[in-house]
Each structure stands twice: as structure tokens, then as C-alpha cells.
Amino acid sequence: MAARIQLRRLAHARSGDKGDTANVGVIAYSRAAYDFLVRELTAERVAAHFAGTIEGPVERFELDNLDALNFLLHGALGGGGTVSLMTDAQGKVYSTALLRVELDVPEDVLASLPERAGPPEGT
Amino acid sequence: MSRTTLRIACGQGFWGDRLDAPVEQVRRGPIDVLMLDYLAEVTMSILQKQKSRDPSQGYARDFVPLLQEIFPDVVAKGIRVISNAGGVNVAGCRDGLIEAARAAGVSGRARIGTVTGDDILERLPDLIAAGHELANMDDGRPLSEVLDLVESANAYIGAVPIVAALERRATVIVTGRSTDTALTYAPMIHAFGWAWDDWDRIAHGIVAGHVNECGAQASGGNCLVDWESIPDLADVGYPIVEATADGPFVLTKHSGTGGRISPAIVKEQILYEMGNPAEYITPDGIADFTSIRLEADGENRVRVHGVRGRPRTDMLKVSIAYRAGFKAVGTLVYAWPDAVAKAQRADAVLRERLERLGLAFGEIRTEYVGWNATHGPLAGPPPADLPEVELRVAVKSEDRARVERFTREIAPLILSGPPSVTGFAGGRPRVQDIVAYWPALIDRAAIEPGLEVDVVEA
């Protein structure tokens, strides 16, 4: 059994910029959630999520020590910095857009989440 | 030196951060060092422009009245203040500080250290002629392509000159474009006598600097995890690094202040503006962020250890800013019912007007604040019955006149566009200069011999 839920139930995140690249750090709420995200939240999955929004490739780095993944979204900021015409020219809230990703999460991963992550939505 | 711990407090995460944060850091508990980061990527070009209009300007002006306020505390408690507030006019900032020391009644009891040599704007033609291409790290273009448009150019310098100023007993150290992280780890290297090739200890300092440099973002501000329950952000305690001679440190804040320091919050800040976590490069070494170990160490304390480092590279990063045209942003607010449909119609009218006027732009971007401005297509279709939406149209062009003409096409929409429109009290949009960022690398041998450290009595 798996439940289709949003990434925000499994992880929190923070984002920032380096030129025209946005970075999104995704921090899992449990070790089991991290292991699941390593398998499922691939660079390809994230690139597909942002298709039509970002112009460049997506890179992923694993921080096994922090139960975290770091994504670099290239060509995400309309030129970046003062060049960009976007409201979010510095990618400050790109993290929240990534937390919309929907994943089929197994029950044991759901059971591993601390209460603060809230009840899973949907089935 | 024989110290075993050193408390390094962050007082400012950027120019414009909470004005009284450094005052609180100095007065609400014990600290040894106050560091203040004033410089973002484009700040140097803003400062350069201010200096070209008035040669006495070009530094973070807020820093001088701040020091006037805290000088008596700093002197009485023996606190060292380290900041990159000098911008492109370190000497001007120093002169202001000497005045401030006098006004604060600490003349003769404070020493002002300055670090210069990072500003290479005047040297660019010579450097290029000598074979330093200063190619754009993002796309490889040589700097010669935009040399005539350059507004500022500064090398990110490291801890060596700051440590030299500390050795000469400077109370306040003002630099130009010091690397943000060096403002935190330089006093560690000085206090603990670390060798310059003690890469693991320096790497701990780099991580401490990265976590410390963004102010309250490490202590509960702008933190997503459990944000609803983070207490008293109106009195948030800015972060303090409790460094130890072996490298491991504790991130904490003054007791009795608001905010929170937890492993989850520190993890968020570690990942902020992160590139490849295995190689976080600074002028003084490379830190491997995948080796960081951290855990809670009591209330509002997180212990960080285990960081591995690698030798510094032969290159320094250079931050160059150049003029890249003009832009303007126009906004109008549309009210229920059918707020989004009205705003979309207004956007269509505006675009047709611009076309009829023969105004082509490098880019026109429309966003609907309240619906899709931050998440774009991921926001889905507009929610039914949205109470209001802000139409936000932005343009850019190398031709200032076109952008100026655009700014005169927003207000007419009030009477000649779709109905239920308001929110134009701010008047016509402002034409803004676009100052683009050009990251490059340069051989450190071209910079470091030109660095100067000076310490004077205030």
C-alpha cells in the first residue's frame, strides 16, 4: 500500500540563488523518508516537475549526513539577480514550489514521520 | 594564544538587516567578537555609484552610527568588531569611525584596522593585458566584451589580512570585499593559533561562517520547519558561534531572546545558497559539507563537528558588476468578481498598446500576484472567486527611452482598461538600471601582494 502525498509531508526545504541558478535544499523528516527520497526524488523527477519553468538542467547532490538532498536548478531565475524580471528573482521561495511534488509513499515511510509533519493527505 | 573558546556573534546578515541586532548582541550576554556582513553581490556596484557622486561615500553608512552607539560597550568588554562595511571606500569608513570614537568618548582606547587591495576596478585593463581573462564563470565570455560597462570589480579576499589586523590589536576591523565566511573564521584562526594548512580546523571555521553570516536565518527567521511555533521573532536572538580550539563549535544565541536554534533549523541554513556540498570553496580552504555532524546540545544549542577540509586553491573569486540596460515594473490591483480575468484583459490591452507604439523589449514578463507569481505553472488554474489579484508587468531593454515610455502606459489602464482596478497610489513606475553580476576567477598571486593592512589609534 502506498499513499500519494506531497513532498511537504516528508521534508522541509530552503532555497537561495547563485546567479541564474536556484538551489533547493530538501531535508527529510526521518531517515526512512530520506532513503525513500534518494530513490524517488531524482534529478529527472525534479526536472519533470519544473518542466516549462526552468531553462537548464537539474543537478542533485546527496548529504547523507544531514538526511538532505541539494538540487541545483539551472536557468531558473530569468537571468538572476537584478537582471531578472521575476518577483522571486533570487529563488527565495523556489523551495515551496518543489514541496508540491507528489510521490507514492509506502506506509512504513509514512509511519516513520514525526507527528509535526502532519497527517498525510489523500490516498 | 591560550584561549579554549571564542564567542563570535553575528550582528548583521545583510545591509538593511535589523538595526538594533548588533546592539543586542553586545549588551545581552557575553561575546568576544561581533561580525557584521553588509555586502551582497550587487552591493559593491551601488557603493561604487555612491562614491562616484560623492567621494566621501561608498561604504555601509549605517556602520558608523552603530559603532558610535556601541563603542563604550565594545571598549569596556574588549570585544573585537569585524565587518566588510568598508565597501569601496574603506578609508572613508575608517575616518567616520575615528569621529564616532571621539563622539562616543573612547578616543585613545580604540584601534581601527583597515584592509584594502580587494578593489581592482582601476587595475582591470592592466590585468587583462597581463593575460588575466576574467572569463565569466557561468558562460565563459571574456571580460573584455563588457569592460566599458563595468561599474565595480572586487576580489573576494580571505582571512590573512584580518588576522594580521587582529595581531596588531585592532578593536574594529573594516574590510572591503572580504569573503563573508572569513569574518567569522579569521578570529578563530587568530585566537587559537591555527596553522594556515590545518584544513580540517579551518573547514570547521568555514561551516561556522556559513551558518553565522545570514543573521537570524540560523536562529528561527525565515525557517520553514515548525515555523508556526517559533517564539518571539520580534526579539529574535541572532546567532552566536561558540568556537573551540580543536574546531568543533556550538551554534547558540543569548538566553532570554526569541527565535530557536535546533538541528533542523541549522540544517536549513547549511543548505542555503549551497552549490556542490562536497566542495565549499573559500580563499583559505575548502570545506566538505557532506562530512558535517551535528546534534542538539541542550536548549537552543546545536553542536557541529566532524568537518573535513582540503587545501585552498590557487585562485580567488572576483565579483564584477556591469551595466546591462534598464527595467521597470508596473502593478495594478483588480478586485472580485473575476479579478484574474480582468487583470488578464488589462495585460492584453497593455501589450497591444506597446505593440501599436512600436515598442519592442528584450523581455516582457507578466505575473499575477495572488495566483502565480511565485509558483508559475505549478500554481495551476486560478482559484475560483479569488477576492483580488495584482497584475505585475515587468519589461527590460537596453534603450532607456523605451522603458520610460512603458512606465507611462500603466496609469492610463485605470480609466481606459477593464473595471474594478485600484492600487496605483504609488504613481508611475521607476526606471531602474540593471546592474548584472559577472563572477570570475583570478590567480591569487595577482591580488595578495597588493593587500594592505593598516591599524591606527582612534
Coordinates of C-alpha atoms in Angstrom, one line a residue:
Chain A
M1 CA 0.0 0.0 0.0
A2 CA 1.2 3.5 -0.8
A3 CA -0.3 6.9 -0.4
R4 CA 0.1 9.7 -2.9
I5 CA 1.2 12.7 -0.9
Q6 CA 3.0 15.9 -1.4
L7 CA 6.7 16.2 -0.6
R8 CA 6.0 18.8 2.1
R9 CA 4.8 16.0 4.3
L10 CA 8.1 14.3 4.1
A11 CA 10.6 17.1 4.2
H12 CA 11.2 20.8 4.8
A13 CA 13.3 22.9 2.5
R14 CA 15.2 26.2 1.9
S15 CA 16.3 27.8 -1.3
G16 CA 18.6 30.5 -2.5
D17 CA 20.4 31.7 -5.6
K18 CA 23.8 31.7 -7.4
G19 CA 23.4 33.9 -10.5
D20 CA 20.7 32.3 -12.7
T21 CA 20.7 29.0 -10.7
A22 CA 18.3 28.4 -7.8
N23 CA 19.3 25.9 -5.2
V24 CA 16.8 24.0 -3.2
G25 CA 17.9 22.1 -0.1
V26 CA 15.4 19.3 0.9
I27 CA 15.7 18.0 4.4
A28 CA 13.8 14.8 5.2
Y29 CA 11.8 14.5 8.5
S30 CA 13.1 10.9 9.1
R31 CA 15.9 8.6 7.9
A32 CA 13.3 6.3 6.2
A33 CA 11.9 9.4 4.4
Y34 CA 15.5 10.3 3.3
D35 CA 16.2 6.8 1.9
F36 CA 12.8 7.0 0.1
L37 CA 13.7 10.4 -1.4
V38 CA 17.1 9.2 -2.5
R39 CA 15.3 6.6 -4.6
E40 CA 12.3 8.6 -5.8
L41 CA 13.2 12.3 -5.8
T42 CA 15.7 12.0 -8.6
A43 CA 17.1 14.9 -10.7
E44 CA 14.9 13.7 -13.5
R45 CA 11.8 13.7 -11.4
V46 CA 12.5 17.3 -10.3
A47 CA 13.3 18.4 -13.8
A48 CA 9.9 17.0 -14.9
H49 CA 8.2 18.8 -12.1
F50 CA 9.7 22.1 -13.2
A51 CA 9.3 21.5 -17.0
G52 CA 8.4 24.7 -18.7
T53 CA 9.5 26.8 -15.7
I54 CA 13.3 26.4 -15.8
E55 CA 15.5 26.5 -18.8
G56 CA 18.5 24.5 -17.8
P57 CA 19.3 21.1 -16.3
V58 CA 18.8 19.9 -12.7
E59 CA 21.7 18.6 -10.6
R60 CA 21.3 16.6 -7.4
F61 CA 23.7 16.2 -4.5
E62 CA 23.2 13.9 -1.5
L63 CA 24.0 14.9 2.0
D64 CA 23.7 11.6 3.7
N65 CA 25.0 13.1 6.9
L66 CA 22.0 15.5 7.2
D67 CA 19.3 13.4 5.7
A68 CA 19.2 16.0 3.0
L69 CA 19.4 16.5 -0.8
N70 CA 20.5 19.6 -2.6
F71 CA 19.1 20.4 -6.0
L72 CA 20.6 23.0 -8.4
L73 CA 18.0 24.3 -10.9
H74 CA 19.9 25.9 -13.7
G75 CA 18.3 28.7 -15.7
A76 CA 15.6 29.1 -13.1
L77 CA 15.7 32.8 -12.3
G78 CA 15.2 34.7 -15.6
G79 CA 18.8 35.7 -15.7
G80 CA 19.1 36.1 -11.9
G81 CA 19.8 38.9 -9.5
T82 CA 18.9 42.4 -10.8
V83 CA 18.7 41.1 -14.4
S84 CA 15.6 39.1 -13.6
L85 CA 12.1 40.4 -14.0
M86 CA 10.7 37.8 -11.7
T87 CA 9.1 38.5 -8.3
D88 CA 11.2 35.7 -6.9
A89 CA 14.4 36.9 -8.7
Q90 CA 16.6 35.3 -6.0
G91 CA 14.8 32.0 -5.8
K92 CA 13.8 32.6 -2.2
V93 CA 10.6 30.6 -2.4
Y94 CA 11.5 28.0 -5.1
S95 CA 11.7 25.6 -2.2
T96 CA 8.0 25.8 -1.7
A97 CA 7.3 25.0 -5.4
L98 CA 9.3 21.9 -5.1
L99 CA 7.4 20.8 -2.0
R100 CA 4.4 20.4 -4.2
V101 CA 5.9 17.3 -5.9
E102 CA 3.5 14.3 -5.4
L103 CA 5.0 10.9 -4.5
D104 CA 3.6 7.5 -3.9
V105 CA 4.9 6.9 -0.4
P106 CA 4.9 3.5 1.2
E107 CA 3.3 3.0 4.6
D108 CA 6.5 2.3 6.5
V109 CA 7.9 5.6 5.4
L110 CA 4.7 7.4 6.5
A111 CA 4.9 5.6 9.8
S112 CA 8.4 6.9 10.3
L113 CA 7.4 10.6 10.2
P114 CA 7.3 12.6 13.4
E115 CA 3.9 14.0 14.3
R116 CA 4.9 17.5 13.4
A117 CA 5.0 16.6 9.8
G118 CA 1.2 16.3 10.0
P119 CA -1.2 13.7 8.7
P120 CA -0.7 12.5 5.1
E121 CA -3.3 13.9 2.7
G122 CA -5.1 11.9 0.1
T123 CA -4.8 8.2 -0.6
Chain B
M1 CA 47.2 32.3 22.3
S2 CA 45.9 30.1 25.0
R3 CA 42.1 30.6 24.6
T4 CA 39.9 27.5 24.6
T5 CA 36.7 29.0 23.4
L6 CA 35.7 32.1 21.5
R7 CA 32.1 33.5 21.1
I8 CA 31.6 35.1 17.7
A9 CA 28.2 36.9 17.3
C10 CA 26.6 37.8 14.1
G11 CA 25.1 41.4 14.1
Q12 CA 24.1 41.8 10.6
G13 CA 23.2 39.4 7.8
F14 CA 23.0 42.0 5.0
W15 CA 22.9 45.8 4.6
G16 CA 19.4 46.6 5.6
D17 CA 19.1 44.0 8.4
R18 CA 17.6 44.8 11.8
L19 CA 19.4 47.9 13.0
D20 CA 19.5 47.1 16.7
A21 CA 20.5 43.4 16.3
P22 CA 24.3 44.2 16.8
V23 CA 23.4 46.3 19.9
E24 CA 21.5 43.4 21.4
Q25 CA 24.4 41.1 20.6
V26 CA 26.8 43.3 22.5
R27 CA 24.6 44.0 25.5
R28 CA 22.5 40.9 26.3
G29 CA 25.3 38.5 27.0
P30 CA 29.0 37.7 26.8
I31 CA 30.6 37.7 23.3
D32 CA 34.2 38.1 22.2
V33 CA 33.8 39.1 18.6
L34 CA 31.0 40.9 16.7
M35 CA 30.9 40.2 13.0
L36 CA 28.7 42.1 10.5
D37 CA 28.2 41.2 6.9
Y38 CA 27.0 44.1 4.8
L39 CA 27.8 43.1 1.3
A40 CA 25.7 41.2 -1.3
E41 CA 26.7 40.5 -4.9
V42 CA 25.4 43.8 -6.3
T43 CA 26.1 46.0 -3.2
M44 CA 29.6 46.9 -4.4
S45 CA 28.2 48.5 -7.6
I46 CA 25.7 50.5 -5.6
L47 CA 28.5 51.7 -3.4
Q48 CA 30.7 52.5 -6.3
K49 CA 28.0 54.6 -7.8
Q50 CA 27.5 56.5 -4.5
K51 CA 31.3 57.1 -4.4
S52 CA 31.4 58.5 -7.9
R53 CA 28.7 61.0 -6.9
D54 CA 30.4 61.9 -3.6
P55 CA 34.0 60.7 -2.9
S56 CA 33.3 60.6 0.8
Q57 CA 30.7 57.8 0.3
G58 CA 31.0 54.2 -0.9
Y59 CA 30.8 52.3 2.4
A60 CA 27.9 50.9 4.5
R61 CA 26.9 54.2 6.2
D62 CA 24.9 52.5 9.0
F63 CA 28.0 51.0 10.4
V64 CA 29.4 54.4 11.7
P65 CA 26.4 55.4 13.9
L66 CA 26.2 51.8 15.1
L67 CA 29.7 51.9 16.3
Q68 CA 29.2 55.3 17.9
E69 CA 26.4 53.6 19.9
I70 CA 28.3 50.5 20.9
F71 CA 31.9 51.8 21.2
P72 CA 31.7 52.2 25.0
D73 CA 30.5 48.6 25.4
V74 CA 33.0 47.3 22.9
V75 CA 35.9 49.0 24.6
A76 CA 34.8 48.2 28.1
K77 CA 34.3 44.5 27.3
G78 CA 37.2 44.0 25.0
I79 CA 35.0 42.9 22.1
R80 CA 36.6 42.9 18.6
V81 CA 34.3 44.1 15.7
I82 CA 35.0 42.7 12.2
S83 CA 33.0 43.9 9.2
N84 CA 33.1 44.2 5.5
A85 CA 31.3 47.6 5.8
G86 CA 34.2 49.4 4.1
G87 CA 32.7 48.6 0.6
V88 CA 34.7 50.5 -2.0
N89 CA 35.8 53.3 0.5
V90 CA 37.5 51.6 3.4
A91 CA 39.4 54.8 4.3
G92 CA 36.2 56.9 4.3
C93 CA 34.6 54.3 6.7
R94 CA 37.7 54.5 8.9
D95 CA 37.6 58.3 9.1
G96 CA 33.9 58.0 10.1
L97 CA 34.8 55.5 12.8
I98 CA 37.5 57.8 14.2
E99 CA 34.9 60.6 14.5
A100 CA 32.5 58.1 16.1
A101 CA 35.0 57.0 18.7
R102 CA 35.5 60.7 19.6
A103 CA 31.8 61.3 19.9
A104 CA 31.4 58.1 22.0
G105 CA 34.1 59.3 24.4
V106 CA 36.5 56.4 23.7
S107 CA 39.3 58.3 21.9
G108 CA 42.6 56.8 22.6
R109 CA 41.1 53.5 23.7
A110 CA 40.1 52.1 20.3
R111 CA 42.2 51.0 17.4
I112 CA 40.8 50.9 13.8
G113 CA 42.2 48.3 11.4
T114 CA 41.6 48.5 7.7
V115 CA 42.2 46.0 4.9
T116 CA 42.4 47.2 1.3
G117 CA 43.6 45.9 -2.0
D118 CA 40.5 43.9 -3.0
D119 CA 39.2 46.7 -5.3
I120 CA 40.6 46.0 -8.8
L121 CA 38.3 48.3 -10.8
E122 CA 41.2 50.6 -11.9
R123 CA 43.5 47.6 -12.5
L124 CA 41.2 45.7 -14.9
P125 CA 42.8 46.9 -18.2
D126 CA 46.3 46.1 -16.9
L127 CA 45.2 42.7 -15.6
I128 CA 43.5 41.8 -18.9
A129 CA 46.7 43.0 -20.8
A130 CA 48.7 40.7 -18.5
G131 CA 46.7 37.8 -19.6
H132 CA 44.0 37.5 -16.9
E133 CA 41.0 36.9 -19.0
L134 CA 38.5 37.1 -16.1
A135 CA 36.1 34.9 -18.0
N136 CA 32.5 34.7 -16.8
M137 CA 32.3 31.5 -14.7
D138 CA 28.7 30.9 -16.0
D139 CA 29.2 31.2 -19.7
G140 CA 32.9 31.6 -20.4
R141 CA 32.8 35.0 -22.1
P142 CA 36.0 37.1 -21.6
L143 CA 35.6 40.2 -19.6
S144 CA 36.9 42.4 -22.5
E145 CA 33.4 42.0 -24.0
V146 CA 31.8 44.2 -21.3
L147 CA 34.8 46.1 -20.0
D148 CA 33.4 49.5 -20.9
L149 CA 30.3 48.8 -18.9
V150 CA 31.9 47.6 -15.7
E151 CA 30.9 49.5 -12.5
S152 CA 32.8 47.6 -9.9
A153 CA 35.3 44.8 -9.6
N154 CA 36.5 43.2 -6.3
A155 CA 38.4 40.1 -5.4
Y156 CA 37.0 38.0 -2.5
I157 CA 39.8 38.1 -0.1
G158 CA 40.3 35.8 2.9
A159 CA 41.4 35.8 6.5
V160 CA 45.1 36.5 6.2
P161 CA 44.8 40.3 6.4
I162 CA 42.1 40.2 9.1
V163 CA 44.3 38.0 11.3
A164 CA 47.2 40.5 10.7
A165 CA 45.0 43.3 11.9
L166 CA 43.9 41.3 15.0
E167 CA 47.6 40.6 15.8
R168 CA 48.1 44.4 15.7
R169 CA 45.4 44.7 18.4
A170 CA 42.7 46.4 16.2
T171 CA 39.4 46.9 18.1
V172 CA 37.4 47.3 14.9
I173 CA 38.4 45.9 11.6
V174 CA 36.9 47.2 8.4
T175 CA 37.4 45.5 5.1
G176 CA 36.1 45.8 1.5
R177 CA 35.1 42.6 -0.3
S178 CA 36.2 40.1 2.3
T179 CA 34.6 36.7 1.9
D180 CA 31.6 36.6 4.2
T181 CA 32.7 33.4 6.0
A182 CA 36.2 34.8 6.7
L183 CA 34.6 37.4 9.0
T184 CA 33.8 34.5 11.4
Y185 CA 36.7 32.2 10.9
A186 CA 39.5 34.8 10.9
P187 CA 39.2 35.5 14.6
M188 CA 39.2 31.7 15.3
I189 CA 42.5 31.3 13.4
H190 CA 43.9 34.2 15.3
A191 CA 42.6 33.2 18.8
F192 CA 43.5 29.5 18.6
G193 CA 46.7 30.0 16.6
W194 CA 45.6 27.5 13.9
A195 CA 48.2 26.8 11.1
W196 CA 47.2 28.0 7.7
D197 CA 47.3 24.4 6.4
D198 CA 45.2 23.0 9.3
W199 CA 42.5 22.3 6.7
D200 CA 40.1 20.4 9.0
R201 CA 40.0 23.1 11.7
I202 CA 39.7 25.8 9.1
A203 CA 36.8 23.8 7.5
H204 CA 35.0 23.9 10.8
G205 CA 35.5 27.7 10.7
I206 CA 34.1 27.9 7.2
V207 CA 31.0 26.0 8.2
A208 CA 30.6 28.3 11.3
G209 CA 31.0 31.3 9.0
H210 CA 28.4 30.0 6.5
V211 CA 25.9 29.3 9.3
N212 CA 26.6 32.7 11.0
E213 CA 26.6 35.0 8.1
C214 CA 22.9 35.3 7.4
G215 CA 21.8 36.5 10.8
A216 CA 18.6 35.3 12.2
Q217 CA 18.1 32.8 9.3
A218 CA 20.1 30.4 11.5
S219 CA 18.1 31.1 14.7
G220 CA 14.4 30.9 13.6
G221 CA 13.9 33.7 11.0
N222 CA 12.8 32.6 7.5
C223 CA 12.7 29.0 8.8
L224 CA 10.1 26.7 7.3
V225 CA 10.4 23.8 9.8
D226 CA 7.8 24.3 12.6
W227 CA 7.6 28.0 11.7
E228 CA 4.2 28.5 13.4
S229 CA 5.7 27.6 16.8
I230 CA 9.0 29.6 16.7
P231 CA 8.7 32.1 19.6
D232 CA 9.1 35.8 19.7
L233 CA 10.6 36.8 16.3
A234 CA 10.2 40.4 17.3
D235 CA 13.0 39.8 19.7
V236 CA 14.8 37.1 17.8
G237 CA 18.3 36.3 19.1
Y238 CA 20.9 36.5 16.3
P239 CA 23.3 33.5 16.1
I240 CA 26.5 33.2 18.1
V241 CA 29.2 30.7 17.3
E242 CA 30.9 29.2 20.4
A243 CA 34.2 28.1 18.7
T244 CA 36.7 25.7 20.3
A245 CA 40.4 25.4 19.7
D246 CA 40.0 21.9 18.1
G247 CA 37.4 23.1 15.5
P248 CA 34.0 21.8 16.7
F249 CA 31.6 24.6 17.6
V250 CA 28.2 25.2 19.1
L251 CA 25.7 27.5 17.5
T252 CA 23.6 29.3 20.1
K253 CA 22.1 32.7 20.9
H254 CA 21.7 34.8 24.0
S255 CA 19.4 33.5 26.7
G256 CA 16.1 35.3 27.0
T257 CA 15.9 36.2 23.3
G258 CA 13.3 34.9 20.8
G259 CA 13.7 32.5 17.9
R260 CA 15.0 29.0 18.1
I261 CA 18.2 27.1 17.4
S262 CA 17.6 23.4 16.5
P263 CA 19.3 20.8 14.4
A264 CA 16.5 21.1 11.7
I265 CA 16.9 24.9 11.6
V266 CA 20.7 24.7 11.4
K267 CA 20.3 22.1 8.6
E268 CA 18.1 24.6 6.6
Q269 CA 20.8 27.3 6.9
I270 CA 23.6 24.9 6.0
L271 CA 21.8 24.2 2.7
Y272 CA 21.1 27.9 1.9
E273 CA 22.8 29.0 -1.3
M274 CA 24.6 25.7 -1.5
G275 CA 26.3 24.5 -4.6
N276 CA 28.2 21.2 -4.6
P277 CA 28.2 20.4 -0.9
A278 CA 31.4 18.4 -1.1
E279 CA 33.4 21.5 -2.1
Y280 CA 32.5 24.7 -0.4
I281 CA 35.4 26.9 -1.7
T282 CA 36.8 29.9 0.2
P283 CA 40.1 31.7 -0.2
D284 CA 41.5 29.9 2.9
G285 CA 40.4 26.3 2.3
I286 CA 37.7 24.0 1.0
A287 CA 35.1 22.5 3.4
D288 CA 33.3 19.3 2.7
F289 CA 29.7 19.9 3.9
T290 CA 28.9 16.2 3.4
S291 CA 31.2 15.5 6.4
I292 CA 29.3 17.7 8.9
R293 CA 28.0 16.0 12.0
L294 CA 25.5 17.9 14.2
E295 CA 23.2 17.3 17.1
A296 CA 21.3 19.2 19.8
D297 CA 23.5 20.2 22.8
G298 CA 20.9 21.5 25.2
E299 CA 18.2 24.1 24.7
N300 CA 18.9 26.4 21.7
R301 CA 22.3 24.9 21.3
V302 CA 23.5 22.8 18.3
R303 CA 26.9 21.2 18.2
V304 CA 28.7 20.9 14.9
H305 CA 31.8 18.7 14.4
G306 CA 33.5 16.2 12.1
V307 CA 34.1 18.6 9.3
R308 CA 36.8 17.7 6.8
G309 CA 38.7 20.2 4.8
R310 CA 41.0 20.3 1.8
P311 CA 43.8 22.7 0.7
R312 CA 42.9 26.1 -0.7
T313 CA 43.1 26.7 -4.4
D314 CA 45.5 29.0 -6.3
M315 CA 42.5 31.1 -7.4
L316 CA 40.4 33.8 -5.8
K317 CA 36.9 34.6 -6.9
V318 CA 36.2 38.0 -8.4
S319 CA 32.9 39.8 -8.2
I320 CA 32.3 42.2 -11.1
A321 CA 29.2 44.3 -11.8
Y322 CA 28.4 45.8 -15.1
R323 CA 25.6 47.9 -16.7
A324 CA 23.2 45.7 -18.6
G325 CA 20.3 48.0 -19.6
F326 CA 17.1 49.2 -17.9
K327 CA 13.9 47.7 -16.4
A328 CA 10.7 48.8 -14.9
V329 CA 7.8 47.1 -13.1
G330 CA 4.2 48.3 -13.2
T331 CA 1.5 47.0 -10.9
L332 CA -2.3 47.4 -10.6
V333 CA -4.8 45.6 -8.3
Y334 CA -8.0 44.1 -9.7
A335 CA -10.9 43.2 -7.4
W336 CA -13.6 40.5 -7.3
P337 CA -15.6 39.4 -9.2
D338 CA -13.5 37.9 -12.0
A339 CA -10.3 39.5 -10.7
V340 CA -7.9 37.3 -12.7
A341 CA -9.9 37.7 -15.9
K342 CA -9.9 41.5 -15.6
A343 CA -6.2 41.5 -14.9
Q344 CA -5.5 39.2 -17.9
R345 CA -7.6 41.5 -20.1
A346 CA -5.6 44.5 -18.8
D347 CA -2.4 42.7 -19.6
A348 CA -3.6 42.1 -23.2
V349 CA -4.6 45.8 -23.6
L350 CA -1.2 46.9 -22.3
R351 CA 0.7 44.6 -24.7
E352 CA -1.4 45.7 -27.7
R353 CA -0.7 49.3 -26.7
L354 CA 3.0 48.7 -26.6
E355 CA 2.9 47.0 -29.9
R356 CA 1.0 49.9 -31.5
L357 CA 3.6 52.2 -30.1
G358 CA 6.2 50.1 -31.8
L359 CA 7.9 49.4 -28.5
A360 CA 9.8 46.1 -28.6
F361 CA 11.5 44.9 -25.4
G362 CA 14.2 42.4 -24.6
E363 CA 11.7 40.7 -22.3
I364 CA 8.1 41.4 -21.1
R365 CA 7.0 39.3 -18.1
T366 CA 3.5 39.2 -16.7
E367 CA 2.8 37.8 -13.2
Y368 CA -0.5 37.7 -11.2
V369 CA 0.4 38.2 -7.6
G370 CA -2.1 36.2 -5.5
W371 CA -2.2 33.5 -8.1
N372 CA 1.0 32.5 -10.0
A373 CA 3.8 35.0 -9.2
T374 CA 5.9 32.6 -7.2
H375 CA 5.0 29.1 -8.4
G376 CA 4.3 29.8 -12.1
P377 CA 2.6 27.0 -13.9
L378 CA 2.8 24.8 -10.8
A379 CA 0.1 27.1 -9.3
G380 CA -2.5 25.5 -11.6
P381 CA -5.5 27.4 -12.9
P382 CA -6.6 30.5 -10.9
P383 CA -8.7 29.6 -7.9
A384 CA -12.4 30.3 -8.4
D385 CA -13.7 33.5 -6.8
L386 CA -10.3 35.0 -5.9
P387 CA -11.1 38.1 -3.9
E388 CA -8.3 40.2 -5.7
V389 CA -5.2 39.9 -7.7
E390 CA -2.3 42.2 -8.5
L391 CA -1.2 42.5 -12.1
R392 CA 2.6 42.8 -12.3
V393 CA 4.1 43.6 -15.7
A394 CA 7.9 44.0 -16.0
V395 CA 10.0 45.0 -19.0
K396 CA 13.6 45.3 -19.8
S397 CA 15.6 46.9 -22.7
E398 CA 18.9 48.4 -23.5
D399 CA 17.1 51.5 -24.6
R400 CA 16.1 53.6 -21.6
A401 CA 13.6 55.6 -23.6
R402 CA 11.5 52.5 -24.3
V403 CA 11.4 51.6 -20.7
E404 CA 10.5 55.2 -19.8
R405 CA 7.6 55.1 -22.3
F406 CA 6.4 51.8 -20.8
T407 CA 6.1 53.4 -17.4
R408 CA 3.6 55.9 -18.9
E409 CA 1.3 53.2 -20.2
I410 CA 0.3 51.8 -16.8
A411 CA -1.8 54.6 -15.3
P412 CA -4.0 55.0 -18.4
L413 CA -5.3 51.5 -17.8
I414 CA -7.2 52.8 -14.8
L415 CA -9.7 54.8 -17.0
S416 CA -9.3 53.0 -20.3
G417 CA -8.9 49.4 -19.3
P418 CA -11.1 46.7 -17.6
P419 CA -13.0 47.8 -14.4
S420 CA -12.5 47.2 -10.6
V421 CA -9.0 48.5 -10.7
T422 CA -7.1 50.2 -7.9
G423 CA -3.7 50.3 -6.1
F424 CA -2.0 52.9 -8.2
A425 CA -1.4 55.5 -5.5
G426 CA 2.4 54.9 -5.8
G427 CA 2.5 56.8 -9.1
R428 CA 4.4 56.0 -12.2
P429 CA 6.9 53.0 -12.1
R430 CA 10.5 54.0 -11.7
V431 CA 13.1 53.1 -14.4
Q432 CA 15.8 51.1 -12.8
D433 CA 19.4 50.5 -14.0
I434 CA 20.1 46.8 -14.5
V435 CA 23.5 46.0 -12.9
A436 CA 24.5 42.5 -13.9
Y437 CA 26.8 40.2 -11.9
W438 CA 29.9 38.8 -13.6
P439 CA 31.6 36.1 -11.5
A440 CA 35.2 35.2 -12.4
L441 CA 38.4 33.7 -11.1
I442 CA 41.8 35.2 -10.8
D443 CA 45.2 33.9 -9.8
R444 CA 45.7 34.8 -6.1
A445 CA 49.2 35.9 -6.9
A446 CA 47.7 38.9 -8.8
I447 CA 45.9 40.1 -5.7
E448 CA 47.5 39.1 -2.5
P449 CA 50.7 41.1 -2.8
G450 CA 48.6 44.2 -3.1
L451 CA 46.6 43.7 0.1
E452 CA 47.4 46.3 2.8
V453 CA 46.7 46.2 6.5
D454 CA 46.7 49.4 8.5
V455 CA 45.9 50.0 12.1
V456 CA 45.5 53.4 13.6
E457 CA 44.5 54.7 17.1
A458 CA 41.1 56.2 17.1

